[in-house]
C-alpha positions as MATLAB code, in Angstrom:
seq = 'MGPRPERSNRPKQKSAGNVAAAYLALLADRGVDYLFGNAGTDFAPLIEAYAQSAQTGVAVPRPILATHENLAVAMAHGYGMVSRRIPAVMVHVSVGTANMVCAALNAARENVAILLTAGRSPLTEAGVLGARDGYIHWAQEMYDQAGMIREIVKWDYELRNAEQLTTVVDRALAIAATEPRGPVYLSLPREVIATAARMLAQATRPLIVTANAGRDAAAFKALTQFTERFAVPVVQHRPRYLSLPSSHPMNLGFDPARMVQKADAILVLESDVPWIPSRTAPRRDCKVIQCGFDPLFARYPIRGFPCDVAITGSSVATFAALTAALADALDTESIALRRRWIKDEREALTAAWKTALDAAARKTPLDPAWVSHCVDRAKDPHCIVINEYTLFLEQCIFELPDLYFGSSSASGLGWGAGAALGAKLARRQSPVMAVLGDGAYMFGNPAAVHHASALHELPVLFVVMNNGMWGAVERSTLAMYPDGLAARSNEPPFVALQKLPAFEKICEAAGGYGERVEEPAALPGALQRAMSVVKDERRQALLNVICGPGGTA';
ca = [
      81.328  120.280  107.213;
      77.577  119.358  106.656;
      74.528  119.727  108.785;
      74.244  119.452  112.506;
      73.832  115.734  113.497;
      70.399  114.414  114.100;
      68.991  113.985  117.697;
      66.946  110.677  117.913;
      63.591  110.749  119.500;
      63.584  107.550  120.710;
      64.071  107.269  124.450;
      67.591  107.519  125.241;
      69.463  104.021  125.273;
      70.472  102.745  128.372;
      74.136  102.961  129.336;
      76.363   99.446  129.466;
      77.474  100.349  133.407;
      80.486  102.677  132.521;
      80.891  105.835  131.125;
      83.110  104.291  128.227;
      79.060  102.386  127.419;
      77.865  105.530  127.583;
      79.748  107.570  126.013;
      79.835  105.026  122.855;
      75.851  104.507  123.091;
      75.503  108.581  123.148;
      77.798  108.810  119.972;
      75.409  106.227  118.106;
      72.493  108.015  119.250;
      73.590  111.590  117.849;
      74.236  109.809  114.460;
      78.356  108.732  114.893;
      78.758  105.496  112.431;
      82.320  105.095  113.412;
      84.857  106.014  115.774;
      88.761  105.477  114.162;
      91.201  104.675  116.334;
      94.327  103.411  117.804;
      94.701  101.782  120.882;
      96.512  102.508  124.231;
      96.234  101.332  127.448;
      93.855  103.664  128.195;
      91.516  102.415  125.765;
      90.345   99.718  128.292;
      87.239  100.520  128.886;
      86.284  101.106  126.039;
      87.546   98.108  125.024;
      85.183   96.761  127.790;
      82.403   98.982  126.947;
      82.502   97.643  122.892;
      82.346   94.110  124.623;
      79.405   94.672  126.561;
      77.565   96.182  123.873;
      78.002   93.188  121.921;
      76.040   91.352  124.236;
      73.476   93.721  125.377;
      72.412   94.655  121.585;
      73.335   98.443  122.679;
      73.582  100.265  118.993;
      78.025  101.768  119.119;
      79.728  103.201  116.539;
      81.989  100.576  114.319;
      85.489  100.627  115.546;
      87.691  101.345  112.641;
      91.374  100.055  113.424;
      94.130  101.955  111.835;
      97.529  101.648  113.120;
      98.579  104.767  113.010;
      97.049  107.697  114.952;
      97.580  110.541  111.296;
      95.771  107.430  109.383;
      93.027  107.373  111.746;
      92.667  111.129  111.430;
      93.176  110.929  107.918;
      91.115  108.160  107.361;
      87.974  109.554  109.638;
      89.076  112.836  107.123;
      88.093  110.817  103.914;
      84.971  109.484  105.271;
      83.570  112.716  106.667;
      84.668  114.600  103.128;
      82.147  112.288  101.016;
      79.755  111.333  103.961;
      79.328  114.963  105.480;
      78.595  113.142  108.614;
      80.471  113.517  111.988;
      83.000  110.548  112.167;
      84.825  110.256  116.164;
      88.248  109.676  116.524;
      89.961  108.133  119.418;
      93.631  107.704  119.898;
      96.345  107.213  122.867;
      97.257  110.390  125.240;
     100.330  112.580  124.819;
     101.926  110.514  122.088;
      98.946  109.376  120.274;
      97.475  112.977  119.808;
     101.241  113.831  118.965;
     100.823  111.771  116.451;
      97.558  112.710  114.707;
      98.098  116.660  114.898;
      99.331  116.569  111.319;
      95.953  115.231  110.130;
      93.929  117.302  112.527;
      95.548  120.415  110.775;
      94.488  118.749  107.171;
      91.054  118.581  108.480;
      90.955  121.639  110.395;
      92.255  124.054  106.855;
      89.575  122.006  105.013;
      86.634  122.180  107.342;
      86.234  118.586  107.837;
      83.808  117.846  111.180;
      85.830  115.191  113.326;
      85.491  114.814  116.943;
      88.687  114.029  117.926;
      89.049  112.607  121.451;
      92.257  111.309  123.112;
      92.795  109.115  126.324;
      94.381  110.991  129.683;
      97.175  108.816  131.628;
      95.501  107.968  134.577;
      95.535  111.111  137.864;
      95.844  108.749  140.469;
      98.709  106.533  141.607;
      96.766  103.890  143.409;
      93.624  102.766  145.123;
      90.791  103.370  142.453;
      90.310  101.246  139.589;
      92.230  102.153  136.720;
      94.837  103.739  138.451;
      98.238  103.957  137.424;
      99.566  100.098  136.687;
     102.465  100.463  134.192;
     105.477  102.828  133.781;
     104.311  105.014  130.721;
     101.877  106.025  133.244;
     104.356  108.550  134.592;
     106.058  109.807  131.970;
     102.783  110.052  129.328;
     100.961  112.191  131.479;
     101.285  116.171  130.164;
     100.347  119.147  132.123;
      98.377  120.541  129.292;
      97.890  117.585  127.011;
      94.983  119.418  124.907;
      98.054  122.328  124.264;
      99.171  121.213  121.692;
      96.377  120.603  119.186;
      94.719  124.123  120.636;
      94.830  125.993  118.134;
      94.172  123.770  115.824;
      90.550  122.491  116.690;
      87.355  124.964  117.362;
      87.143  123.683  120.699;
      88.552  121.639  123.462;
      87.792  120.379  126.709;
      88.304  117.813  129.483;
      85.396  115.422  130.599;
      85.509  115.860  134.231;
      82.665  113.672  135.674;
      80.385  111.697  134.074;
      76.794  113.736  134.739;
      78.428  115.967  132.222;
      78.872  113.676  129.449;
      75.660  114.838  127.641;
      76.436  117.975  127.553;
      79.854  117.820  126.651;
      79.513  115.670  123.542;
      76.230  117.337  122.413;
      78.185  120.946  122.604;
      81.190  119.040  121.080;
      79.386  117.852  117.764;
      77.214  121.054  117.704;
      80.817  122.985  117.319;
      82.459  120.659  114.703;
      78.961  121.030  112.335;
      78.611  124.396  112.799;
      80.431  126.496  109.587;
      83.022  128.571  110.985;
      81.456  132.227  111.359;
      77.796  130.922  112.652;
      75.415  129.281  111.215;
      75.543  127.733  107.517;
      73.099  130.179  105.966;
      73.616  133.678  106.727;
      71.682  136.972  105.916;
      73.607  139.131  103.535;
      73.424  142.626  104.084;
      71.779  144.710  100.773;
      74.279  146.989  100.718;
      77.144  144.611  100.877;
      75.492  142.772   97.609;
      74.545  145.555   95.774;
      78.094  147.427   96.271;
      79.827  143.703   94.885;
      76.917  143.197   92.240;
      77.438  146.680   90.949;
      81.964  145.827   90.553;
      80.968  142.806   88.581;
      78.436  144.616   86.436;
      80.930  147.256   85.511;
      83.490  144.879   84.676;
      84.754  143.654   81.377;
      86.837  141.106   82.325;
      85.733  139.865   85.330;
      86.876  136.517   86.771;
      86.047  134.027   89.719;
      88.878  132.603   91.647;
      87.999  129.772   94.210;
      89.300  126.453   95.533;
      86.764  125.099   97.844;
      83.360  126.393   96.489;
      82.790  123.071   95.722;
      82.746  121.287   99.472;
      79.036  122.172   99.409;
      77.596  120.156   96.319;
      74.391  122.415   95.957;
      77.122  125.170   95.376;
      78.693  123.428   92.134;
      75.243  123.628   90.752;
      74.849  127.499   91.654;
      78.365  128.704   90.421;
      77.663  126.495   87.297;
      74.933  128.091   86.574;
      75.508  132.079   87.836;
      78.833  131.792   85.434;
      77.042  130.666   82.496;
      74.139  133.230   82.582;
      76.595  136.216   83.421;
      79.525  135.027   81.475;
      82.488  135.204   84.451;
      84.980  132.847   83.947;
      86.557  130.694   86.733;
      90.038  129.927   87.934;
      90.015  127.107   90.017;
      93.515  127.652   92.278;
      94.767  124.457   94.024;
      91.577  123.286   94.557;
      90.721  120.761   97.055;
      87.223  120.124   95.851;
      86.210  121.205   91.778;
      83.331  123.508   91.648;
      83.057  123.389   87.734;
      82.049  120.820   85.144;
      85.346  120.004   83.340;
      83.480  120.975   79.930;
      81.892  123.835   81.339;
      82.841  126.880   78.716;
      83.322  128.884   81.908;
      86.087  126.522   82.926;
      89.740  128.832   82.690;
      91.911  125.753   84.387;
      93.778  126.074   87.321;
      96.562  128.878   86.927;
      95.158  131.849   87.899;
      98.697  133.841   86.688;
      97.474  135.385   83.545;
      93.984  135.524   84.232;
      94.233  138.124   87.513;
      96.271  140.322   85.432;
      93.886  140.628   82.680;
      90.931  140.976   85.234;
      89.269  144.345   86.280;
      86.796  142.565   88.721;
      87.864  139.607   90.655;
      85.392  137.988   93.249;
      87.203  135.425   95.395;
      85.608  132.633   96.532;
      86.307  130.178   99.512;
      90.224  130.390   98.623;
      92.412  131.200  100.901;
      95.496  131.547   98.297;
      94.056  133.039   94.855;
      97.204  133.865   93.356;
     100.865  133.998   94.217;
     101.676  137.565   95.200;
     105.361  137.159   94.308;
     103.840  135.618   90.618;
     101.088  137.959   89.771;
      98.799  140.511   91.229;
      95.485  142.139   89.751;
      95.536  145.707   88.477;
      95.378  148.507   90.595;
      92.210  149.267   89.203;
      91.312  145.946   90.072;
      88.160  145.663   92.172;
      88.621  142.786   94.582;
      85.363  140.893   96.204;
      86.505  138.284   99.006;
      83.225  135.851   99.785;
      82.956  133.167  101.960;
      82.175  131.685  105.516;
      85.446  133.036  106.693;
      86.074  135.184  103.365;
      89.530  137.194  105.283;
      90.527  133.467  106.941;
      90.927  135.224  110.148;
      92.709  132.205  112.022;
      95.691  132.467  109.392;
      98.200  134.476  111.526;
      98.952  136.560  108.359;
      97.024  137.287  104.821;
      97.772  140.333  103.009;
      95.673  140.185  100.040;
      93.191  143.232   98.639;
      89.757  143.185   99.637;
      87.519  145.872   98.748;
      84.464  144.124   99.581;
      83.655  141.451  101.989;
      80.975  139.105  102.036;
      80.206  136.601  104.667;
      78.251  133.770  103.526;
      77.616  130.312  102.190;
      78.237  129.953   98.202;
      74.710  128.994   97.749;
      73.200  132.663   99.378;
      76.166  134.390   97.919;
      75.213  133.458   94.562;
      71.239  133.857   94.562;
      71.673  137.411   96.208;
      74.288  137.947   93.671;
      71.825  136.683   90.768;
      68.799  138.885   91.943;
      70.732  142.165   91.840;
      72.602  141.435   88.513;
      69.526  140.293   86.685;
      68.852  143.767   85.028;
      72.130  145.494   85.974;
      73.793  143.546   82.951;
      72.528  143.824   79.356;
      72.815  140.936   76.791;
      75.398  143.276   74.652;
      77.737  143.254   77.258;
      77.707  139.302   78.098;
      78.009  138.452   74.660;
      81.281  140.784   74.550;
      82.285  138.553   77.684;
      81.295  135.084   76.338;
      83.433  136.022   72.707;
      86.367  136.825   74.646;
      86.169  133.659   77.322;
      86.071  131.536   73.999;
      89.239  132.709   72.747;
      90.690  132.327   76.261;
      89.231  129.006   76.443;
      90.326  127.796   73.298;
      93.851  128.817   73.775;
      94.285  127.057   77.095;
      92.841  123.905   76.087;
      95.378  124.144   72.882;
      98.372  124.337   75.185;
      97.223  121.284   77.325;
      97.134  119.176   74.337;
     100.683  120.212   72.771;
     101.962  119.772   76.501;
     100.245  115.889   76.863;
     101.198  114.994   73.118;
     104.918  115.932   74.331;
     104.607  113.971   77.182;
     103.061  110.789   75.744;
     106.548  108.969   74.916;
     108.590  110.493   77.602;
     110.484  107.949   79.677;
     110.391  108.061   82.766;
     106.705  108.841   82.907;
     106.003  112.257   82.429;
     103.216  113.220   85.330;
     100.897  114.873   82.231;
     100.540  111.372   80.799;
      99.635  109.410   83.634;
      97.251  111.760   84.605;
      95.630  111.201   80.861;
      95.595  107.311   81.545;
      94.491  107.691   84.880;
      91.397  109.579   83.417;
      91.107  107.225   80.357;
      91.054  104.639   83.212;
      88.683  105.786   85.311;
      85.027  105.284   85.797;
      82.900  108.245   85.143;
      81.838  108.111   88.801;
      85.186  107.098   90.361;
      86.225  109.041   93.298;
      89.797  110.525   93.112;
      91.980  111.528   96.282;
      94.952  113.464   94.855;
      97.846  114.341   96.859;
      99.817  116.544   94.777;
     100.402  114.384   91.598;
      97.371  114.705   89.197;
      97.496  116.999   86.679;
      93.767  118.096   86.496;
      94.008  119.816   82.942;
      94.274  116.594   81.756;
      91.638  115.471   83.545;
      87.762  114.656   83.202;
      85.043  115.740   86.207;
      81.615  116.490   85.413;
      80.333  116.152   88.583;
      80.673  117.759   92.208;
      82.030  115.071   95.063;
      84.363  112.929   92.353;
      87.639  114.847   92.796;
      89.263  115.337   96.869;
      92.775  117.743   96.649;
      95.012  117.829   99.549;
      94.803  120.475  102.492;
      96.104  123.870  102.006;
      98.089  122.817  105.349;
     100.247  120.336  103.128;
     100.452  117.671  105.919;
     101.732  114.999  104.326;
     100.374  111.539  104.344;
      96.737  112.317  104.125;
      95.651  111.111  100.644;
      96.390  107.351  101.287;
      94.327  107.363  104.565;
      91.640  109.946  103.044;
      90.976  107.410   99.950;
      90.193  104.273  102.761;
      87.600  106.711  104.605;
      86.227  107.766  101.307;
      85.566  104.358  100.165;
      84.018  103.427  103.633;
      81.745  106.497  103.312;
      80.450  105.486   99.436;
      81.492  101.806   99.275;
      79.515  101.888   95.927;
      81.948  103.810   94.059;
      85.230  103.086   93.080;
      88.021  105.270   94.722;
      91.472  105.807   93.168;
      94.311  107.819   95.092;
      97.023  109.379   93.186;
     100.068  110.206   95.208;
     103.722  111.539   95.160;
     106.255  108.886   96.350;
     107.079  111.116   99.119;
     103.391  111.667  100.492;
     102.696  107.547  100.204;
     105.661  106.769  102.532;
     104.598  109.849  104.772;
     100.906  108.133  104.880;
     102.770  105.112  106.760;
     102.298  102.261  104.146;
     102.258   98.979  105.747;
      99.056  100.688  108.159;
      97.698  101.809  104.833;
      97.544   98.416  103.424;
      96.393   96.743  106.670;
      93.336   98.905  107.084;
      92.506   98.654  103.432;
      92.190   94.588  103.781;
      90.972   94.383  107.174;
      87.871   96.575  106.346;
      87.799   95.351  103.221;
      87.762   98.667  101.563;
      89.368   97.686   97.405;
      91.433  101.144   96.621;
      93.535  101.951   93.403;
      96.960  103.338   94.596;
      98.680  105.078   91.545;
     102.096  106.251   93.275;
     104.147  108.777   90.940;
     107.555  107.847   92.126;
     110.037  110.563   90.491;
     112.496  109.551   93.236;
     112.116  113.099   95.073;
     111.567  115.588   96.963;
     110.048  117.714   93.583;
     108.861  121.046   95.879;
     111.950  120.958   97.528;
     114.072  120.860   94.317;
     111.662  123.380   92.805;
     111.731  125.574   95.740;
     115.782  125.676   95.903;
     115.726  126.370   92.531;
     113.560  129.586   92.343;
     115.530  131.112   95.541;
     118.716  130.076   93.570;
     118.470  129.178   89.917;
     122.089  130.011   89.222;
     123.373  128.751   92.677;
     125.886  125.969   93.320;
     122.688  123.125   94.096;
     121.227  124.087   90.697;
     124.903  122.666   89.750;
     124.450  119.287   91.630;
     123.780  116.310   90.813;
     123.220  115.064   94.000;
     121.783  118.138   95.769;
     121.071  117.165   99.958;
     117.802  116.283  101.087;
     115.974  116.298   97.433;
     117.044  112.900   96.306;
     114.898  110.127   97.865;
     117.116  106.987   96.751;
     116.851  103.436   97.186;
     113.511  103.457   97.621;
     111.704   99.903   98.710;
     109.280   98.633   96.233;
     106.081  100.013   96.620;
     104.223   97.383   95.133;
     105.316   94.438   97.168;
     104.291   96.326   99.872;
     100.893   96.052   98.563;
     101.130   92.626   97.971;
     102.543   91.747  101.217;
      98.683   93.159  102.530;
      97.144   90.495  100.080;
      96.629   93.376   97.147;
      98.174   93.206   93.844;
     100.952   95.557   92.668;
     102.600   96.464   89.776;
     106.055   98.186   88.456;
     105.210  100.655   85.833;
     108.314  102.151   83.971;
     107.652  102.718   79.840;
     104.590  104.822   78.606;
     102.872  102.157   76.610;
     102.755   99.772   79.488;
     100.731  102.260   81.299;
      97.148  102.344   80.439;
      97.210   97.825   80.261;
      98.738   98.630   83.909;
      95.374  100.762   84.709;
      93.336   98.212   83.770;
      94.587   95.668   85.211;
      94.876   96.900   88.297;
      90.859   98.428   88.205;
      89.753   94.955   87.130;
      91.138   93.606   90.395;
      89.687   96.149   92.235;
      86.402   96.015   90.949;
      86.020   92.462   90.251;
      88.182   90.731   92.781;
      87.557   93.593   95.893;
      90.910   93.827   96.526;
      93.224   96.457   96.434;
      96.014   97.395   93.949;
      99.223   99.583   93.897;
     101.024  100.431   90.523;
     104.148  102.406   91.435;
     104.696  104.474   88.347;
     108.417  105.227   87.590;
     107.802  109.298   86.859;
     110.813  111.522   85.925;
     111.024  115.056   87.726;
     107.612  117.143   85.899;
     105.719  115.980   89.057;
     104.376  118.391   91.857;
     105.779  115.975   95.104;
];
């Protein structure tokens, strides 16, 4: 994700005396600003190297302590996602690697470049510096430690001697920075573009479905211009990055079901799941164009969406080529007919959203639609919002790229809070808000999160939509067994989250501000107070918002 790491032209910095020192100096030289980590017994050389660098003045990445590996990688994810630079993460041997697998899978599915590293148990039992000197050094060793993460990462390797250091680090950073299917700018065969352009030109009801085009800020602008010029509406299904301004006339929301059935040509753009096949499907005569760096998502074991044409390349390059091909292929009358159809669809959609908000405004417990609306009204126009399942985008306004980030398609819970801290680290001048489900909040290791926020002076507002249940589990059960016994049960197992802790008190224990909100009318004032603490006092804040079961997590 992002450009290749810059290589300094200045002379190489001298090693502080060991491989760990040389490693840190090399990372800094290659543009790695931060090393996130949670230490173990294998960190001794690294800690010594940091102490040496403080005396020698050798530049090294700033160490960022996170007291759980899942949090360390989530913070690195958030930092890399916003800054588009490559962070490094260091964790303890086998057990530390196991703890970071969930967060690593999130980053992998969203193509966020991170240099993940882990220690290894000492190989020798005695006789050399660093040999085994603790009982855990036997039990924690594995035959293939990297095996548990090999399927997730693009490349793995074990540094076997100091002479390899520069080669291995440079290769790791280069592979991490390169898009999944090769260079960022790929040549686009004319025949493929011409075929796709013909399909779009002949369509009366074309549609673009995307989830991640906005990962490239330039693609946000390119998509905005392309859709406006040729009157092609956009649905953003489960977006992790927004790709179009909320107010754009071609923005037809976030549910593809209705539009997919009406379309006669669909351009699927950086979207792994453009629709749910069991709920909706394109017409038989609908042409489907799959576009992206990996348009068929080759690393997914199974993905059966139709594809008449596949275009491999960046969104910006694709739209440039399609624009040139379509420039003379569409007449003004055809575009005008599309605009009238899209205008009617958007008016109906926004009316439905307003009706839902009006119905939600006075509900107790609070309705997530009302909470989302209040969050939108409270946030600064340039506030970064991290959403782990609970924010209703139809009730929010985002007009610029790089302001909204949703949870990974891998859905590894516990990402949001750490990602918000990483986003704040990357863009300290911007306010940052994390909207989390109660379960997602607990998966994020709250004590570690709030400790990291205080320790690294990263003031973030956490809004926890607390519905006291695993909403996704309940919805899944009801969908499969709408007339089953569980549907008639007051307390189906594995759904209710009873006797939850007072989340606001956890934040307070770390020096932050906490407040519980139970009434709809109280929420705007609570948000204002919490935002004031974050902005004016530079302290973290948490609102524990008691919601009904209408949430998405």
